[in-house]
Amino acid sequence: MSRPAARVVASRRLAVYLGIGAAGLLTAVLFGRPEAVAVVVPLLLLPALSLAAAGSPQLSIAISQARERAIEGSEVELSVSLEASRPLWGLRSELRVGREVTARPLGPSVSELRPGAAAELRWALTCQRWGGRRGGTLGISAQDRLGLFRYHWAELRLPGLRIYPAADKLRRLIPPARPQMSAGDDVSNLRGDGIEFGGIRQFLPGDRVRHVNWRATARRGSLQVNELRPERNADVVIFLDTFTELELGKENSLDRAVRAAGSIAGTYLRSRDRVGLIGFGGTLRWLAPGLGERQAYRIADSLIESEVIFSYAWKGLEVIPPRTLPPGALVVAVTPLLDERSLRALLDLGGRGHDLVVLEVSPLDFLAPAHDEPALLARRLWEMERQALRTSFVSVGVPVVRWDADRPLAAPLLAASRFRRERRLVAPR
Amino acid sequence: MSRWQLSALAGALVLGAALTVLPVALGGLSPAVAIFCGGPALFFFALAMSRIWPAALWPALVLLATKQLLAAVLSDAVVIDAPLRGAALLWFAELAWLAGQPPGLPPPRAQLLAGAMVGLVGAALGWLVLALASVPLAGGPLLTGAGVVAVVAVFAAFLWLNRSGRPAEVDG
């Protein structure tokens, strides 16, 4: 509970009363007319009484917030408990919480404070957009009984609130081309111990008898054994392009990219895969691949700090720490495919044989519609250029899947999986 | 505007009209001066109450007060109802200010009562001043000095308030 000092502000009413009072007294002295004093006495008496009672009242303020972390779209309750040392009227509060959050008052409004009786102001904070809100400010003001003085308690710090992006529910993810050696949910291309059926071959010395496929043996006349595929986990690196963002109305391409990255990372982590993050933009942020819930929080915390920082500096793959991109890791790039630097880096990754999938956050959703003929022609040319760009990725075996605003995230991921299966980059499921 | 605010507005309107008309009706002021001060005062009052310019209440009050002071100065006889005019001026200002508050607030009974009491006590003090002034006391310079000190004190308070903080715009 804090007791900040109040700033006392005299109202304009007080100044006007005193001004008229002074004019009346001056008139009385100059013209020798006591009636002028009699006219202004009531107007002087009120400020005199108010000034006698004025002084900075003590206000005890306790601010509490139900949670420090929330998901986009959820509500968090903020309550402020107030206790005044003397009666205060005309209580007003002003909450400044930034653009990620909107505040809605809860409960009855409080306009008076009585000594010894705590009053509570409550708001429901609706988390509109992901982000690491540093906390807003609260301003409280109240007046004395006669309303001639107003007391302001400004810039009271609110607790911080970390808003995580709302995750889409994904049932199937892009299977990695080269799973790692630890056990997991992905079926490996390799043959070995496992549950998934991988094929039938001739019995060899050392094969276990329980792997013999008796039906195939009877049909072919020689001993045949089942081949199995082991279940392995994968290293997945989310490559988030933060060089550029597009905005149309309340929609923002970076917002969508961060939501997609969060959903993909969360789903892989639930499948016991190791997930890392590279935020590739004006500033480089990275997280080495890791497992479990702790890593999920690390990734979420890193994602909500994502922002587009304008920079002319040329960046390539050499700036990414090597341990962030382990050999054989599946790299899922979430990008609007607009900045030359990220395009070069991704083509470089694909060219070096990294297992790469590009999820294109469609910039078309953020373009104002073209109306006249030149604009339509320019749009067509631009789209053709983008198609050529996608083809250049496909030519090095990298699928580029477009994610439009009206499609669920699962749809482009499914398309990427199909592309990889058709190219025999991954084991069929 | 809530019900009590409408009542306050009606009260302020009656008092404002009375303060405009009475000095002329009672013969203390010429109609030209009354129109010169009272007309703009009522215009400003209407501006403030229609919330077009809420702060226009204060020029309206200043004009009405000027009119009462002019009536007191220009009158040949002792203006015996001057304290009542002062109280009416205060009640007018308080009621108009309350009527201009944002809607939805509970009726400020304590403030209304305080305003009424201060007006009555102020009027009583005003009559006391008039009564003291009618007593033939010697020592004029002493009383004049006291008056000058009072004027300087009020001006000093006025300046101090202007320095201590910007007057709040919203609550008047």
mmCIF file of C-alpha atoms in Angstrom, chain A residues 78-409:
data_model
loop_
_atom_site.group_PDB
_atom_site.id
_atom_site.type_symbol
_atom_site.label_atom_id
_atom_site.label_comp_id
_atom_site.label_asym_id
_atom_site.label_seq_id
_atom_site.Cartn_x
_atom_site.Cartn_y
_atom_site.Cartn_z
ATOM 1 C CA LEU A 78 -7.294 -4.904 -11.877
ATOM 2 C CA SER A 79 -8.407 -3.573 -8.529
ATOM 3 C CA VAL A 80 -7.374 -0.436 -6.706
ATOM 4 C CA SER A 81 -8.143 -0.050 -3.037
ATOM 5 C CA LEU A 82 -8.357 3.515 -1.716
ATOM 6 C CA GLU A 83 -8.447 4.735 1.851
ATOM 7 C CA ALA A 84 -8.502 8.463 2.588
ATOM 8 C CA SER A 85 -7.517 10.259 5.785
ATOM 9 C CA ARG A 86 -10.434 12.675 5.385
ATOM 10 C CA PRO A 87 -13.603 12.877 3.299
ATOM 11 C CA LEU A 88 -13.127 13.408 -0.407
ATOM 12 C CA TRP A 89 -15.757 14.009 -3.075
ATOM 13 C CA GLY A 90 -15.923 13.939 -6.848
ATOM 14 C CA LEU A 91 -13.552 11.010 -7.178
ATOM 15 C CA ARG A 92 -12.295 10.473 -10.716
ATOM 16 C CA SER A 93 -9.844 7.966 -12.076
ATOM 17 C CA GLU A 94 -7.974 7.805 -15.334
ATOM 18 C CA LEU A 95 -6.379 4.571 -16.440
ATOM 19 C CA ARG A 96 -3.703 4.591 -19.147
ATOM 20 C CA VAL A 97 -2.911 1.068 -20.233
ATOM 21 C CA GLY A 98 -1.512 1.341 -23.762
ATOM 22 C CA ARG A 99 -2.862 -0.012 -26.971
ATOM 23 C CA GLU A 100 -2.448 -3.721 -26.177
ATOM 24 C CA VAL A 101 -5.128 -3.552 -23.520
ATOM 25 C CA THR A 102 -8.562 -2.011 -23.155
ATOM 26 C CA ALA A 103 -10.032 -1.297 -19.739
ATOM 27 C CA ARG A 104 -13.680 -1.687 -18.786
ATOM 28 C CA PRO A 105 -14.879 -0.488 -15.363
ATOM 29 C CA LEU A 106 -16.398 -3.151 -13.152
ATOM 30 C CA GLY A 107 -18.860 -2.656 -10.370
ATOM 31 C CA PRO A 108 -20.532 0.549 -9.196
ATOM 32 C CA SER A 109 -18.668 3.807 -9.632
ATOM 33 C CA VAL A 110 -17.231 5.374 -6.490
ATOM 34 C CA SER A 111 -17.564 9.129 -6.125
ATOM 35 C CA GLU A 112 -16.944 9.651 -2.390
ATOM 36 C CA LEU A 113 -14.311 8.505 0.061
ATOM 37 C CA ARG A 114 -14.968 8.417 3.791
ATOM 38 C CA PRO A 115 -12.186 8.165 6.375
ATOM 39 C CA GLY A 116 -11.715 4.647 7.667
ATOM 40 C CA ALA A 117 -13.793 3.069 4.912
ATOM 41 C CA ALA A 118 -11.847 1.567 2.035
ATOM 42 C CA ALA A 119 -13.305 1.938 -1.427
ATOM 43 C CA GLU A 120 -12.412 -0.277 -4.330
ATOM 44 C CA LEU A 121 -12.176 0.602 -8.009
ATOM 45 C CA ARG A 122 -12.116 -2.358 -10.374
ATOM 46 C CA TRP A 123 -11.491 -2.758 -14.080
ATOM 47 C CA ALA A 124 -11.477 -5.674 -16.462
ATOM 48 C CA LEU A 125 -8.411 -5.419 -18.676
ATOM 49 C CA THR A 126 -9.063 -7.093 -22.011
ATOM 50 C CA CYS A 127 -5.848 -8.225 -23.662
ATOM 51 C CA GLN A 128 -6.232 -7.106 -27.269
ATOM 52 C CA ARG A 129 -2.770 -7.766 -28.609
ATOM 53 C CA TRP A 130 0.244 -9.765 -27.527
ATOM 54 C CA GLY A 131 3.121 -7.843 -26.020
ATOM 55 C CA GLY A 132 5.174 -7.303 -22.905
ATOM 56 C CA ARG A 133 3.239 -4.369 -21.488
ATOM 57 C CA ARG A 134 5.455 -2.517 -19.048
ATOM 58 C CA GLY A 135 2.441 -1.523 -17.001
ATOM 59 C CA GLY A 136 0.336 1.559 -17.404
ATOM 60 C CA THR A 137 -0.396 4.447 -15.136
ATOM 61 C CA LEU A 138 -3.344 5.388 -13.025
ATOM 62 C CA GLY A 139 -4.336 8.919 -12.149
ATOM 63 C CA ILE A 140 -6.780 9.666 -9.333
ATOM 64 C CA SER A 141 -8.284 12.999 -8.476
ATOM 65 C CA ALA A 142 -10.789 14.148 -5.894
ATOM 66 C CA GLN A 143 -12.018 17.421 -4.501
ATOM 67 C CA ASP A 144 -12.743 18.914 -1.106
ATOM 68 C CA ARG A 145 -16.278 19.283 0.240
ATOM 69 C CA LEU A 146 -16.833 22.687 -1.362
ATOM 70 C CA GLY A 147 -15.156 21.742 -4.624
ATOM 71 C CA LEU A 148 -12.724 24.642 -4.517
ATOM 72 C CA PHE A 149 -9.573 22.521 -4.351
ATOM 73 C CA ARG A 150 -8.816 19.430 -6.373
ATOM 74 C CA TYR A 151 -6.217 16.868 -5.307
ATOM 75 C CA HIS A 152 -4.370 14.882 -7.945
ATOM 76 C CA TRP A 153 -2.456 11.658 -7.500
ATOM 77 C CA ALA A 154 -0.949 11.096 -10.923
ATOM 78 C CA GLU A 155 1.357 8.559 -12.561
ATOM 79 C CA LEU A 156 0.663 5.678 -10.182
ATOM 80 C CA ARG A 157 2.427 2.682 -11.723
ATOM 81 C CA LEU A 158 0.334 -0.363 -12.576
ATOM 82 C CA PRO A 159 1.759 -3.883 -12.454
ATOM 83 C CA GLY A 160 3.152 -5.239 -15.716
ATOM 84 C CA LEU A 161 1.218 -7.696 -17.821
ATOM 85 C CA ARG A 162 2.751 -10.104 -20.294
ATOM 86 C CA ILE A 163 0.256 -10.974 -23.004
ATOM 87 C CA TYR A 164 1.028 -14.112 -24.953
ATOM 88 C CA PRO A 165 -0.265 -14.614 -28.477
ATOM 89 C CA ALA A 166 -3.394 -16.725 -28.802
ATOM 90 C CA ALA A 167 -2.373 -20.053 -30.291
ATOM 91 C CA ASP A 168 -4.263 -21.813 -33.067
ATOM 92 C CA LYS A 169 -5.037 -25.439 -32.363
ATOM 93 C CA LEU A 170 -2.918 -27.543 -34.729
ATOM 94 C CA ARG A 171 -3.444 -31.285 -34.973
ATOM 95 C CA ARG A 172 -0.781 -32.129 -37.530
ATOM 96 C CA LEU A 173 2.552 -30.489 -38.081
ATOM 97 C CA ILE A 174 5.186 -30.645 -40.772
ATOM 98 C CA PRO A 175 7.203 -33.807 -40.120
ATOM 99 C CA PRO A 176 10.978 -33.275 -40.129
ATOM 100 C CA ALA A 177 13.070 -34.871 -42.884
ATOM 101 C CA ARG A 178 15.775 -35.982 -40.464
ATOM 102 C CA PRO A 179 14.594 -36.751 -36.952
ATOM 103 C CA GLN A 180 17.090 -36.717 -34.112
ATOM 104 C CA MET A 181 18.180 -39.677 -32.000
ATOM 105 C CA SER A 182 16.030 -39.091 -28.915
ATOM 106 C CA ALA A 183 12.611 -40.707 -28.619
ATOM 107 C CA GLY A 184 9.672 -38.649 -29.763
ATOM 108 C CA ASP A 185 6.500 -38.667 -31.828
ATOM 109 C CA ASP A 186 8.013 -38.454 -35.335
ATOM 110 C CA VAL A 187 8.449 -41.569 -37.443
ATOM 111 C CA SER A 188 11.991 -41.771 -38.742
ATOM 112 C CA ASN A 189 12.972 -42.653 -42.313
ATOM 113 C CA LEU A 190 15.546 -45.017 -40.842
ATOM 114 C CA ARG A 191 14.841 -48.636 -40.036
ATOM 115 C CA GLY A 192 15.144 -49.746 -36.440
ATOM 116 C CA ASP A 193 13.197 -50.552 -33.303
ATOM 117 C CA GLY A 194 9.829 -48.947 -33.187
ATOM 118 C CA ILE A 195 6.123 -49.501 -33.591
ATOM 119 C CA GLU A 196 5.425 -48.118 -37.068
ATOM 120 C CA PHE A 197 5.557 -50.624 -39.922
ATOM 121 C CA GLY A 198 8.322 -49.791 -42.433
ATOM 122 C CA GLY A 199 8.421 -52.731 -44.894
ATOM 123 C CA ILE A 200 9.287 -56.408 -45.363
ATOM 124 C CA ARG A 201 12.682 -57.939 -46.190
ATOM 125 C CA GLN A 202 14.495 -61.242 -46.222
ATOM 126 C CA PHE A 203 15.467 -62.697 -42.862
ATOM 127 C CA LEU A 204 19.119 -62.065 -41.988
ATOM 128 C CA PRO A 205 21.184 -63.639 -39.229
ATOM 129 C CA GLY A 206 20.656 -61.687 -36.028
ATOM 130 C CA ASP A 207 17.024 -60.774 -36.756
ATOM 131 C CA ARG A 208 14.604 -61.426 -33.912
ATOM 132 C CA VAL A 209 12.186 -64.242 -34.362
ATOM 133 C CA ARG A 210 9.287 -62.105 -33.175
ATOM 134 C CA HIS A 211 9.801 -59.842 -36.180
ATOM 135 C CA VAL A 212 9.186 -62.697 -38.611
ATOM 136 C CA ASN A 213 6.157 -62.038 -40.796
ATOM 137 C CA TRP A 214 4.662 -65.521 -41.073
ATOM 138 C CA ARG A 215 2.054 -64.618 -43.696
ATOM 139 C CA ALA A 216 4.715 -63.173 -46.032
ATOM 140 C CA THR A 217 7.005 -66.131 -45.270
ATOM 141 C CA ALA A 218 4.239 -68.575 -46.244
ATOM 142 C CA ARG A 219 3.516 -66.651 -49.431
ATOM 143 C CA ARG A 220 7.139 -66.216 -50.564
ATOM 144 C CA GLY A 221 8.537 -69.526 -49.323
ATOM 145 C CA SER A 222 11.445 -67.965 -47.420
ATOM 146 C CA LEU A 223 11.692 -66.304 -44.040
ATOM 147 C CA GLN A 224 10.552 -62.669 -44.179
ATOM 148 C CA VAL A 225 10.785 -60.136 -41.355
ATOM 149 C CA ASN A 226 8.958 -56.861 -40.721
ATOM 150 C CA GLU A 227 11.001 -53.734 -40.799
ATOM 151 C CA LEU A 228 10.028 -51.067 -38.293
ATOM 152 C CA ARG A 229 10.610 -47.333 -38.129
ATOM 153 C CA PRO A 230 11.685 -45.842 -34.835
ATOM 154 C CA GLU A 231 9.865 -42.859 -33.299
ATOM 155 C CA ARG A 232 12.218 -40.011 -32.831
ATOM 156 C CA ASN A 233 11.999 -36.407 -31.840
ATOM 157 C CA ALA A 234 13.037 -33.471 -33.987
ATOM 158 C CA ASP A 235 14.893 -30.225 -33.701
ATOM 159 C CA VAL A 236 12.696 -27.432 -34.982
ATOM 160 C CA VAL A 237 13.807 -23.840 -35.384
ATOM 161 C CA ILE A 238 11.218 -21.128 -35.939
ATOM 162 C CA PHE A 239 12.687 -18.408 -38.133
ATOM 163 C CA LEU A 240 10.645 -15.244 -37.574
ATOM 164 C CA ASP A 241 11.236 -12.462 -40.073
ATOM 165 C CA THR A 242 11.013 -9.132 -38.245
ATOM 166 C CA PHE A 243 12.497 -6.892 -40.893
ATOM 167 C CA THR A 244 9.186 -5.592 -42.193
ATOM 168 C CA GLU A 245 5.579 -5.443 -41.195
ATOM 169 C CA LEU A 246 2.451 -4.404 -43.027
ATOM 170 C CA GLU A 247 -0.578 -2.847 -41.431
ATOM 171 C CA LEU A 248 -4.108 -2.352 -42.625
ATOM 172 C CA GLY A 249 -6.573 -1.081 -40.052
ATOM 173 C CA LYS A 250 -6.065 -3.077 -36.871
ATOM 174 C CA GLU A 251 -4.468 -5.989 -38.701
ATOM 175 C CA ASN A 252 -0.714 -6.298 -38.682
ATOM 176 C CA SER A 253 1.451 -8.845 -40.474
ATOM 177 C CA LEU A 254 3.863 -9.165 -37.541
ATOM 178 C CA ASP A 255 0.943 -9.907 -35.190
ATOM 179 C CA ARG A 256 -0.134 -12.775 -37.408
ATOM 180 C CA ALA A 257 3.429 -14.023 -37.830
ATOM 181 C CA VAL A 258 3.983 -14.048 -34.064
ATOM 182 C CA ARG A 259 0.696 -15.893 -33.494
ATOM 183 C CA ALA A 260 1.660 -18.476 -36.098
ATOM 184 C CA ALA A 261 5.150 -18.873 -34.623
ATOM 185 C CA GLY A 262 3.671 -19.319 -31.145
ATOM 186 C CA SER A 263 1.173 -21.912 -32.343
ATOM 187 C CA ILE A 264 3.771 -23.905 -34.263
ATOM 188 C CA ALA A 265 6.323 -23.796 -31.436
ATOM 189 C CA GLY A 266 3.734 -24.833 -28.838
ATOM 190 C CA THR A 267 2.519 -27.763 -30.899
ATOM 191 C CA TYR A 268 6.016 -29.071 -31.585
ATOM 192 C CA LEU A 269 6.911 -28.748 -27.920
ATOM 193 C CA ARG A 270 3.843 -30.765 -26.960
ATOM 194 C CA SER A 271 5.100 -33.471 -29.347
ATOM 195 C CA ARG A 272 8.322 -33.656 -27.307
ATOM 196 C CA ASP A 273 10.420 -31.982 -30.010
ATOM 197 C CA ARG A 274 13.173 -29.526 -29.268
ATOM 198 C CA VAL A 275 12.205 -26.051 -30.462
ATOM 199 C CA GLY A 276 14.388 -22.992 -30.956
ATOM 200 C CA LEU A 277 13.681 -19.486 -32.193
ATOM 201 C CA ILE A 278 15.464 -16.995 -34.408
ATOM 202 C CA GLY A 279 14.044 -13.503 -34.631
ATOM 203 C CA PHE A 280 15.734 -12.233 -37.784
ATOM 204 C CA GLY A 281 15.343 -8.490 -38.254
ATOM 205 C CA GLY A 282 16.782 -5.128 -37.280
ATOM 206 C CA THR A 283 17.923 -6.811 -34.076
ATOM 207 C CA LEU A 284 18.734 -10.498 -33.963
ATOM 208 C CA ARG A 285 17.157 -12.570 -31.184
ATOM 209 C CA TRP A 286 17.663 -16.245 -30.753
ATOM 210 C CA LEU A 287 16.949 -19.173 -28.471
ATOM 211 C CA ALA A 288 18.800 -22.457 -28.826
ATOM 212 C CA PRO A 289 16.476 -25.471 -29.249
ATOM 213 C CA GLY A 290 15.140 -26.874 -25.999
ATOM 214 C CA LEU A 291 12.432 -29.098 -24.615
ATOM 215 C CA GLY A 292 9.509 -28.789 -22.279
ATOM 216 C CA GLU A 293 7.307 -26.195 -20.646
ATOM 217 C CA ARG A 294 10.183 -23.975 -19.618
ATOM 218 C CA GLN A 295 11.213 -23.642 -23.243
ATOM 219 C CA ALA A 296 7.582 -22.880 -24.133
ATOM 220 C CA TYR A 297 7.649 -19.932 -21.724
ATOM 221 C CA ARG A 298 11.075 -18.825 -22.988
ATOM 222 C CA ILE A 299 9.798 -18.832 -26.561
ATOM 223 C CA ALA A 300 6.574 -17.040 -25.626
ATOM 224 C CA ASP A 301 8.541 -14.404 -23.693
ATOM 225 C CA SER A 302 10.880 -13.940 -26.630
ATOM 226 C CA LEU A 303 8.023 -13.762 -29.147
ATOM 227 C CA ILE A 304 6.165 -11.024 -27.297
ATOM 228 C CA GLU A 305 9.276 -8.866 -27.376
ATOM 229 C CA SER A 306 9.282 -9.080 -31.193
ATOM 230 C CA GLU A 307 9.185 -5.760 -32.944
ATOM 231 C CA VAL A 308 10.224 -4.332 -36.242
ATOM 232 C CA ILE A 309 13.335 -2.213 -35.781
ATOM 233 C CA PHE A 310 14.276 -0.261 -38.848
ATOM 234 C CA SER A 311 17.808 -0.964 -39.976
ATOM 235 C CA TYR A 312 19.901 -0.613 -43.126
ATOM 236 C CA ALA A 313 22.519 -3.109 -41.885
ATOM 237 C CA TRP A 314 22.978 -6.110 -44.142
ATOM 238 C CA LYS A 315 22.514 -9.369 -42.275
ATOM 239 C CA GLY A 316 23.127 -12.873 -43.503
ATOM 240 C CA LEU A 317 23.301 -16.347 -42.020
ATOM 241 C CA GLU A 318 26.752 -15.604 -40.596
ATOM 242 C CA VAL A 319 25.204 -13.531 -37.797
ATOM 243 C CA ILE A 320 23.173 -16.507 -36.499
ATOM 244 C CA PRO A 321 25.023 -18.442 -33.776
ATOM 245 C CA PRO A 322 25.787 -21.957 -35.105
ATOM 246 C CA ARG A 323 24.307 -23.752 -32.074
ATOM 247 C CA THR A 324 20.943 -22.128 -32.814
ATOM 248 C CA LEU A 325 20.750 -24.070 -36.093
ATOM 249 C CA PRO A 326 21.686 -27.677 -35.221
ATOM 250 C CA PRO A 327 22.416 -30.032 -38.124
ATOM 251 C CA GLY A 328 19.289 -31.744 -39.400
ATOM 252 C CA ALA A 329 16.938 -29.253 -37.753
ATOM 253 C CA LEU A 330 13.682 -28.431 -39.470
ATOM 254 C CA VAL A 331 13.537 -24.671 -40.028
ATOM 255 C CA VAL A 332 10.054 -23.182 -40.283
ATOM 256 C CA ALA A 333 10.374 -19.642 -41.600
ATOM 257 C CA VAL A 334 7.424 -17.325 -40.904
ATOM 258 C CA THR A 335 7.851 -14.361 -43.188
ATOM 259 C CA PRO A 336 5.970 -11.985 -45.492
ATOM 260 C CA LEU A 337 8.799 -12.529 -48.050
ATOM 261 C CA LEU A 338 9.369 -8.836 -48.514
ATOM 262 C CA ASP A 339 12.809 -7.922 -47.240
ATOM 263 C CA GLU A 340 15.781 -8.766 -49.427
ATOM 264 C CA ARG A 341 17.929 -9.682 -46.421
ATOM 265 C CA SER A 342 15.583 -12.331 -45.102
ATOM 266 C CA LEU A 343 15.013 -13.680 -48.632
ATOM 267 C CA ARG A 344 18.768 -14.074 -49.142
ATOM 268 C CA ALA A 345 19.173 -15.717 -45.756
ATOM 269 C CA LEU A 346 16.373 -18.195 -46.450
ATOM 270 C CA LEU A 347 17.647 -19.044 -49.938
ATOM 271 C CA ASP A 348 21.073 -19.490 -48.381
ATOM 272 C CA LEU A 349 19.602 -21.860 -45.772
ATOM 273 C CA GLY A 350 17.836 -23.886 -48.464
ATOM 274 C CA GLY A 351 20.939 -23.918 -50.623
ATOM 275 C CA ARG A 352 23.036 -25.254 -47.759
ATOM 276 C CA GLY A 353 20.701 -28.216 -47.450
ATOM 277 C CA HIS A 354 18.823 -27.204 -44.321
ATOM 278 C CA ASP A 355 15.399 -28.751 -43.997
ATOM 279 C CA LEU A 356 13.405 -25.570 -44.630
ATOM 280 C CA VAL A 357 9.735 -24.734 -44.957
ATOM 281 C CA VAL A 358 8.602 -21.181 -45.698
ATOM 282 C CA LEU A 359 5.255 -20.080 -44.323
ATOM 283 C CA GLU A 360 4.425 -16.889 -46.176
ATOM 284 C CA VAL A 361 2.234 -14.487 -44.187
ATOM 285 C CA SER A 362 0.407 -13.161 -47.196
ATOM 286 C CA PRO A 363 1.069 -9.453 -47.696
ATOM 287 C CA LEU A 364 -1.922 -9.281 -50.040
ATOM 288 C CA ASP A 365 -4.223 -9.123 -47.012
ATOM 289 C CA PHE A 366 -2.648 -5.825 -46.019
ATOM 290 C CA LEU A 367 -2.844 -4.043 -49.355
ATOM 291 C CA ALA A 368 -5.554 -1.534 -50.130
ATOM 292 C CA PRO A 369 -7.638 -2.708 -53.103
ATOM 293 C CA ALA A 370 -6.482 -1.459 -56.518
ATOM 294 C CA HIS A 371 -9.186 0.336 -58.472
ATOM 295 C CA ASP A 372 -7.738 1.878 -61.622
ATOM 296 C CA GLU A 373 -6.076 0.081 -64.517
ATOM 297 C CA PRO A 374 -2.410 1.053 -63.816
ATOM 298 C CA ALA A 375 -2.745 -0.040 -60.191
ATOM 299 C CA LEU A 376 -4.263 -3.377 -61.225
ATOM 300 C CA LEU A 377 -1.458 -3.899 -63.738
ATOM 301 C CA ALA A 378 1.189 -3.026 -61.148
ATOM 302 C CA ARG A 379 -0.436 -5.463 -58.714
ATOM 303 C CA ARG A 380 -0.368 -8.226 -61.317
ATOM 304 C CA LEU A 381 3.290 -7.602 -62.121
ATOM 305 C CA TRP A 382 4.156 -7.632 -58.438
ATOM 306 C CA GLU A 383 2.275 -10.880 -57.890
ATOM 307 C CA MET A 384 4.114 -12.442 -60.831
ATOM 308 C CA GLU A 385 7.417 -11.382 -59.307
ATOM 309 C CA ARG A 386 6.382 -13.020 -56.048
ATOM 310 C CA GLN A 387 5.401 -16.188 -57.874
ATOM 311 C CA ALA A 388 8.856 -16.251 -59.486
ATOM 312 C CA LEU A 389 10.355 -15.847 -56.022
ATOM 313 C CA ARG A 390 8.379 -18.822 -54.723
ATOM 314 C CA THR A 391 9.541 -20.861 -57.694
ATOM 315 C CA SER A 392 13.150 -20.077 -56.869
ATOM 316 C CA PHE A 393 12.567 -21.570 -53.402
ATOM 317 C CA VAL A 394 10.787 -24.624 -54.798
ATOM 318 C CA SER A 395 13.673 -25.206 -57.222
ATOM 319 C CA VAL A 396 15.982 -25.853 -54.249
ATOM 320 C CA GLY A 397 13.399 -28.167 -52.650
ATOM 321 C CA VAL A 398 11.929 -25.625 -50.238
ATOM 322 C CA PRO A 399 8.126 -25.493 -50.073
ATOM 323 C CA VAL A 400 6.600 -22.021 -49.824
ATOM 324 C CA VAL A 401 3.050 -22.056 -48.515
ATOM 325 C CA ARG A 402 0.919 -18.933 -48.416
ATOM 326 C CA TRP A 403 -1.167 -18.188 -45.365
ATOM 327 C CA ASP A 404 -4.107 -15.931 -46.145
ATOM 328 C CA ALA A 405 -6.155 -14.259 -43.443
ATOM 329 C CA ASP A 406 -9.286 -16.261 -44.235
ATOM 330 C CA ARG A 407 -7.604 -19.657 -43.887
ATOM 331 C CA PRO A 408 -6.702 -21.468 -40.691
ATOM 332 C CA LEU A 409 -3.008 -21.959 -40.017
#
